[in-house]
Amino acid sequence: HSAQTFLPGLLYRKKLHEEAISTSLTTTARNKDIEPTNDDSTNPRTFLKRLLFFSVGAGVFNSLAGRYIANSAGGTFTTDSSLVALMSRASPFMGLANFIHPITMTLEGSIIAGRDAGYLVATYVFSLVLLLSQLRYRCSEFVAVYHALLLFQIV
């Protein structure tokens, strides 16, 4: 949600700054006060790189925590040992999906911030059709559900 919240303002500010620079180039002789700045903190790419850095950190934490819970602390949530064993078997795929999820959400937020809803809707339609097809035709056991969710996160 940070990308959706802050990137539009940065993108709009960058556009205004670029327009001011292009206008000021023609009036530089008359107006010496307009100086282009190279302030990296308002650069949308720098901001997105920071968000991606934090989302990778969150993904690593989510992946490790999810795998630990599935492998070592599953009994906290259920007393059914077969369910704990099943979740433990699915934990590598669940962990990878948990790692990719924050990165995906950051990139999705940047698409929303860039107001490219057509691309976002098209990719969601494609991804959902792929996910539902995978769940319907390829998931014969519980672990395959996590295969499908991992595929959904990757696409």
XYZ file of C-alpha atoms in Angstrom:
155
model
C 0.000 0.000 0.000
C 2.975 2.339 0.418
C 3.590 2.345 -3.320
C -0.047 3.255 -3.957
C 0.071 5.984 -1.335
C 3.362 7.734 -1.996
C 4.366 7.021 -5.600
C 1.551 9.037 -7.264
C 2.704 12.166 -5.446
C 6.315 11.528 -6.377
C 5.412 10.847 -9.999
C 3.266 13.974 -10.179
C 5.970 16.067 -8.488
C 8.588 14.701 -10.915
C 6.385 15.612 -13.879
C 5.927 19.151 -12.542
C 9.679 19.426 -11.928
C 10.462 18.288 -15.483
C 7.960 20.796 -16.875
C 9.506 23.555 -14.768
C 12.983 22.664 -16.018
C 11.910 22.612 -19.669
C 10.181 25.964 -19.239
C 13.100 27.406 -17.342
C 15.566 26.456 -20.068
C 13.900 28.957 -22.357
C 13.826 31.660 -19.709
C 17.193 31.016 -18.046
C 18.627 34.335 -19.135
C 15.737 36.205 -17.497
C 15.336 34.035 -14.401
C 18.548 32.818 -12.741
C 16.737 31.590 -9.576
C 15.425 28.315 -11.066
C 18.041 25.649 -10.486
C 17.322 21.979 -11.245
C 17.845 19.773 -8.228
C 19.120 16.234 -8.091
C 17.369 15.390 -4.836
C 17.340 11.583 -4.849
C 14.707 11.356 -2.093
C 11.943 12.487 -4.472
C 12.959 10.104 -7.252
C 10.198 7.505 -7.778
C 12.711 4.813 -8.787
C 14.714 5.341 -5.614
C 11.525 5.146 -3.569
C 10.445 1.951 -5.337
C 13.889 0.408 -4.783
C 13.558 1.172 -1.064
C 10.087 -0.351 -0.966
C 11.357 -3.447 -2.750
C 14.235 -3.704 -0.296
C 11.790 -3.619 2.634
C 9.403 -6.044 0.915
C 12.244 -8.530 0.354
C 13.018 -8.267 4.080
C 9.365 -8.827 4.939
C 9.252 -11.746 2.508
C 12.278 -13.401 4.102
C 10.744 -12.971 7.555
C 7.323 -14.272 6.421
C 8.913 -17.239 4.680
C 11.064 -18.242 7.637
C 8.284 -17.691 10.169
C 5.743 -19.614 8.091
C 8.075 -22.535 7.541
C 9.057 -22.601 11.220
C 5.427 -22.635 12.316
C 4.496 -25.329 9.785
C 7.477 -27.519 10.671
C 7.912 -26.942 14.409
C 4.898 -25.261 15.928
C 1.960 -26.657 13.992
C 0.652 -28.324 17.129
C -0.096 -24.869 18.525
C -3.021 -24.506 16.109
C -4.311 -28.078 15.901
C -4.028 -31.374 17.704
C -4.480 -33.362 14.478
C -1.032 -34.837 13.791
C -1.881 -35.729 10.187
C -2.731 -32.076 9.452
C 0.533 -30.937 11.069
C 2.437 -33.453 8.908
C 0.574 -32.292 5.803
C 1.403 -28.636 6.479
C 4.999 -29.580 7.133
C 5.142 -31.284 3.727
C 3.665 -28.197 2.053
C 5.926 -25.759 3.916
C 8.613 -25.298 1.209
C 6.010 -24.107 -1.301
C 4.173 -22.095 1.329
C 7.448 -20.469 2.381
C 8.339 -19.514 -1.170
C 4.854 -18.112 -1.776
C 5.156 -16.135 1.480
C 8.507 -14.772 0.303
C 7.175 -13.635 -3.087
C 3.901 -12.137 -1.797
C 5.240 -8.812 -0.341
C 7.310 -8.220 -3.477
C 4.267 -8.859 -5.656
C 2.165 -6.475 -3.585
C 4.813 -3.736 -3.839
C 4.999 -4.081 -7.605
C 1.207 -4.174 -7.835
C 1.058 -0.976 -5.797
C 3.472 0.705 -8.198
C 1.233 -0.299 -11.129
C -1.754 1.191 -9.306
C 0.270 4.333 -8.561
C 1.136 4.613 -12.238
C -2.590 4.358 -12.998
C -2.154 1.417 -15.356
C -5.386 -0.299 -14.395
C -5.812 -1.947 -17.799
C -2.569 -3.869 -17.436
C -3.381 -4.799 -13.839
C -6.856 -6.094 -14.710
C -5.511 -8.071 -17.682
C -2.811 -9.736 -15.588
C -5.299 -10.517 -12.813
C -7.745 -12.095 -15.271
C -4.947 -14.203 -16.771
C -3.592 -15.140 -13.323
C -7.009 -16.043 -11.916
C -7.885 -18.202 -14.931
C -4.528 -19.948 -14.561
C -4.987 -20.381 -10.786
C -8.540 -21.699 -11.041
C -7.556 -24.064 -13.874
C -4.626 -25.319 -11.829
C -6.850 -25.845 -8.777
C -9.580 -27.557 -10.786
C -7.554 -29.834 -13.051
C -4.138 -30.342 -11.439
C -4.673 -30.364 -7.673
C -5.298 -33.912 -6.621
C -3.699 -33.523 -3.186
C -3.351 -30.797 -0.586
C 0.288 -29.920 -1.337
C -0.705 -29.120 -4.930
C -2.835 -26.247 -3.611
C 0.370 -24.572 -2.445
C 1.930 -25.283 -5.847
C -0.984 -23.403 -7.398
C -0.697 -20.497 -4.957
C 3.027 -20.269 -5.653
C 2.341 -20.213 -9.388
C -0.245 -17.460 -8.807
C 2.313 -15.362 -6.920
C 4.934 -15.831 -9.627
C 2.607 -14.919 -12.497
